[in-house]
mmCIF file of C-alpha atoms in Angstrom:
data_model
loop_
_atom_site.group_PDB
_atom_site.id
_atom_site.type_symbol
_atom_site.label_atom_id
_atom_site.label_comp_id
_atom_site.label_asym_id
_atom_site.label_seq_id
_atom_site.Cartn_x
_atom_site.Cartn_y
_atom_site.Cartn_z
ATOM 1 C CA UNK A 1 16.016 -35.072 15.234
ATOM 2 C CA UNK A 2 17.530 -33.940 11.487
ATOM 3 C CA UNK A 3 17.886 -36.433 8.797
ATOM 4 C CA UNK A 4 18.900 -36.297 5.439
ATOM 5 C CA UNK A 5 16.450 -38.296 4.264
ATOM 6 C CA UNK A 6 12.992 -38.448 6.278
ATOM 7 C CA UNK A 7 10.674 -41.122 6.422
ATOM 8 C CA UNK A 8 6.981 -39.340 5.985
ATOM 9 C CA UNK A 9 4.420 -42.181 6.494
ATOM 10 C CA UNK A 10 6.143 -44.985 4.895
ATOM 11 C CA UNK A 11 7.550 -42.469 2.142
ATOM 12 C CA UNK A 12 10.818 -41.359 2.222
ATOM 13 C CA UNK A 13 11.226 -37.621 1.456
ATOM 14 C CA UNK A 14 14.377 -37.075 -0.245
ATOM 15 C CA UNK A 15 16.523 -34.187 -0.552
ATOM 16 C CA UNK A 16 15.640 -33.281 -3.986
ATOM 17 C CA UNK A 17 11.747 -33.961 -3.714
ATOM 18 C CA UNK A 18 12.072 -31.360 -0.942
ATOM 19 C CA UNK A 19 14.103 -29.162 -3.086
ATOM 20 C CA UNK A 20 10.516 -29.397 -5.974
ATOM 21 C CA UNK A 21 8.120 -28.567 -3.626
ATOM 22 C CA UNK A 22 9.736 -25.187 -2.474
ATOM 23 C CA UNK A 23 10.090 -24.439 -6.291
ATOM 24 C CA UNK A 24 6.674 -22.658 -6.218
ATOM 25 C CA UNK A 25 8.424 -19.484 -7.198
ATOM 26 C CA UNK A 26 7.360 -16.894 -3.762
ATOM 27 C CA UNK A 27 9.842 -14.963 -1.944
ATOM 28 C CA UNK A 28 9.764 -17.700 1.286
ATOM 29 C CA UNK A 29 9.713 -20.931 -0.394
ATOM 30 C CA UNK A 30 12.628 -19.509 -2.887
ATOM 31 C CA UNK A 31 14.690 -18.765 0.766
ATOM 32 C CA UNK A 32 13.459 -22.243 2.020
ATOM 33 C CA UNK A 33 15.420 -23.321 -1.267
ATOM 34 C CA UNK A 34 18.309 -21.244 -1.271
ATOM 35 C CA UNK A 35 18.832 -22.542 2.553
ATOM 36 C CA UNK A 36 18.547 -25.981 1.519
ATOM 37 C CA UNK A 37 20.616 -25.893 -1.217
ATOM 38 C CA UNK A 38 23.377 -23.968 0.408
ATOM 39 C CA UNK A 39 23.315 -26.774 3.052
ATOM 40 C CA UNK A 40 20.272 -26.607 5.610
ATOM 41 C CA UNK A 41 19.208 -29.344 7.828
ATOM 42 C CA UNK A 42 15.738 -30.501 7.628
ATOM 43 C CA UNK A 43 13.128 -32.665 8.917
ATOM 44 C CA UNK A 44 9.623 -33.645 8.002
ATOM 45 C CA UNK A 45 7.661 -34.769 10.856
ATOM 46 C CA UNK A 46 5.268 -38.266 10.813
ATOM 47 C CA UNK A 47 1.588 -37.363 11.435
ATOM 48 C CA UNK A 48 -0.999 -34.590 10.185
ATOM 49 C CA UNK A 49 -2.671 -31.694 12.813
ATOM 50 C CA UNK A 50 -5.208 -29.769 11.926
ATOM 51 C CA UNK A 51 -4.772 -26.900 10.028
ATOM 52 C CA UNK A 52 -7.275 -24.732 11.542
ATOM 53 C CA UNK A 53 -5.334 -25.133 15.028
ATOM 54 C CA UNK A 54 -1.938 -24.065 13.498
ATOM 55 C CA UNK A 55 -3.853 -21.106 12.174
ATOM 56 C CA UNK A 56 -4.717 -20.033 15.437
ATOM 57 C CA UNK A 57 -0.646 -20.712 16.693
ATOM 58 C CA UNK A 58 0.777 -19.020 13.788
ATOM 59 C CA UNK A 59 -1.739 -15.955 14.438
ATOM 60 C CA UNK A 60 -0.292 -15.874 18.012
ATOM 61 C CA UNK A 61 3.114 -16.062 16.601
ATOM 62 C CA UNK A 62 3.115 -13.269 14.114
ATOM 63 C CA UNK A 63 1.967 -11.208 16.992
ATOM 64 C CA UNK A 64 4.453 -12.062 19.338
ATOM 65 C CA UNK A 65 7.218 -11.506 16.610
ATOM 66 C CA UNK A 66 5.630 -8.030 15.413
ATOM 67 C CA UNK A 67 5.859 -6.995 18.966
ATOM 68 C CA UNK A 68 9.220 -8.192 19.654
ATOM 69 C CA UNK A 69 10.529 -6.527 16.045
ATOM 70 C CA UNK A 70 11.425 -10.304 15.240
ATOM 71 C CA UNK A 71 11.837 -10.512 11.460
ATOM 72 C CA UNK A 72 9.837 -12.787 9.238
ATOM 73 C CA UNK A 73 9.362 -13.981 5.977
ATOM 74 C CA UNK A 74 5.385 -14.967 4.824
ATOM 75 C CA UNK A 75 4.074 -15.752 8.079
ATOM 76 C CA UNK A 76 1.120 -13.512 7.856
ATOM 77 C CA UNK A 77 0.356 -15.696 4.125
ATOM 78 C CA UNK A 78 1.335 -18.845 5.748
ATOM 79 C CA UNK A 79 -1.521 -18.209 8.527
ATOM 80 C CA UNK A 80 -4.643 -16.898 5.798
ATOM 81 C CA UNK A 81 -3.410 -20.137 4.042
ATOM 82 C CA UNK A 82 -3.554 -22.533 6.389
ATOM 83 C CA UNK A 83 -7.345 -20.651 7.792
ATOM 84 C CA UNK A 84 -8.806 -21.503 4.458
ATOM 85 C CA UNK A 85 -7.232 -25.369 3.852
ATOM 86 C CA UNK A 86 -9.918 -27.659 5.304
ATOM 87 C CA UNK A 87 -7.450 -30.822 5.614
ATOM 88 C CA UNK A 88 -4.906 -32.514 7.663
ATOM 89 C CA UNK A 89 -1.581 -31.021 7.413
ATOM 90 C CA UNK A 90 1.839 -32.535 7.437
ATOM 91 C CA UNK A 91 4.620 -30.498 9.430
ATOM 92 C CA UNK A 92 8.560 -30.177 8.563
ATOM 93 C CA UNK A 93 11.260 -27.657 9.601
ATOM 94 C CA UNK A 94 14.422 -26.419 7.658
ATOM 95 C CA UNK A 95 16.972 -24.934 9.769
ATOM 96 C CA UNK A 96 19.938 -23.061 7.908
ATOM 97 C CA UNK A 97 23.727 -24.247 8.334
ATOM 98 C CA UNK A 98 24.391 -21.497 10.388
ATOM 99 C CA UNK A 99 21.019 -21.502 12.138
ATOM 100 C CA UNK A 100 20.071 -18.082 11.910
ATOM 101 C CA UNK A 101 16.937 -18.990 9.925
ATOM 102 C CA UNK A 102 13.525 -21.436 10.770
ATOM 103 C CA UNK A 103 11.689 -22.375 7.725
ATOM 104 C CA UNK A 104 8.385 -23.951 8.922
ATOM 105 C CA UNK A 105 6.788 -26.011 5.888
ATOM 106 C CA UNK A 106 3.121 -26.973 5.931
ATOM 107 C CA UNK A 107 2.560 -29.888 3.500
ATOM 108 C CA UNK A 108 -0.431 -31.586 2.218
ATOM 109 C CA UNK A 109 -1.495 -35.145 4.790
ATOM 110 C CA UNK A 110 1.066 -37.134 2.252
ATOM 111 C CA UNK A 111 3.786 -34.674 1.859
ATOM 112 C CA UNK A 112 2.635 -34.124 -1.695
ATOM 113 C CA UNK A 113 2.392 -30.479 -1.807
ATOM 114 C CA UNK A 114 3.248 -27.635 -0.409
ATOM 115 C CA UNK A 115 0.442 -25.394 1.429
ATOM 116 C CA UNK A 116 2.076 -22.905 3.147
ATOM 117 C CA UNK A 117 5.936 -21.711 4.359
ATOM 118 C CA UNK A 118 7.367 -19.216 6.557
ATOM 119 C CA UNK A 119 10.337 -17.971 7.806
ATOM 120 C CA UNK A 120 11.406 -16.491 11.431
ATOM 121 C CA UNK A 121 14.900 -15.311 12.197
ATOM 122 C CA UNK A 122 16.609 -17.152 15.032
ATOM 123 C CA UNK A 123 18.836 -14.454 15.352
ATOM 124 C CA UNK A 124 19.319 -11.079 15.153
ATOM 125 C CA UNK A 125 22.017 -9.116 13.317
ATOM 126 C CA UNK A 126 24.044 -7.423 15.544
ATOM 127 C CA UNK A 127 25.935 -4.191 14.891
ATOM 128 C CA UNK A 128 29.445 -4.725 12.226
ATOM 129 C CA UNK A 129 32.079 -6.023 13.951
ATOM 130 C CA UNK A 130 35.147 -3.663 13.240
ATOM 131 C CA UNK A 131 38.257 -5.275 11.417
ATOM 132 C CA UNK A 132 40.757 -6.772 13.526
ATOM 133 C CA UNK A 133 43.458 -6.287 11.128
#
């Protein structure tokens, strides 16, 4: 379910909070912005999971996509990240207007700050269409 504003464990996690925590200046975060800003849906997600086990998923995951030739943005950094963070981690999604893009965000137990982000395409570019002028 997307909301426009998302109640995180009693807090509400507005737009523009959102829009501060991806400010942290890398090249997935500053797509995570640019998506939400240009009109992205979002969601972040009640409860925490531990961040060793999404580790171990996102390690499976950049596998799968490197075999498949899915493109990515910071997964690799997103999984070293969340091997070394030793607490519970909070889970939320952006999903660009067009849905071609799937920002996963990994956020600190009360949404606070952002640990980790990555980026996998949902779609792949096809070849140019010609003009049908």
């Amino acid at each position: 379910m997307l909301y426009s504003r998302i109640p995180t464990g009693g807090v509400v996690m507005e737009r523009e909070q959102l829009e501060r925590l991806l400010g942290g200046g890398d090249d997935t975060s500053s797509a995570a912005l640019s998506a939400l800003r240009a009109g992205a849906s979002y969601v972040i997600w009640d409860g925490t999971t531990s961040p060793k086990s999404l580790a171990a998923v996102y390690g499976r995951r950049l596998r799968h996509t490197v075999r498949r030739g899915i493109e990515t943005l910071g997964l690799a950094r997103a999984m070293q990240r969340l091997d070394l963070y030793d607490r519970p981690v909070r889970l939320g999604q952006i999903r660009t207007a067009d849905g071609t893009w799937v920002f996963m965000l990994f956020l600190t137990e009360d949404g606070g700050t952002l640990i980790a982000c990555t980026g996998v395409r949902q779609t792949q570019p096809g070849p140019p269409r010609p003009d049908t002028c």
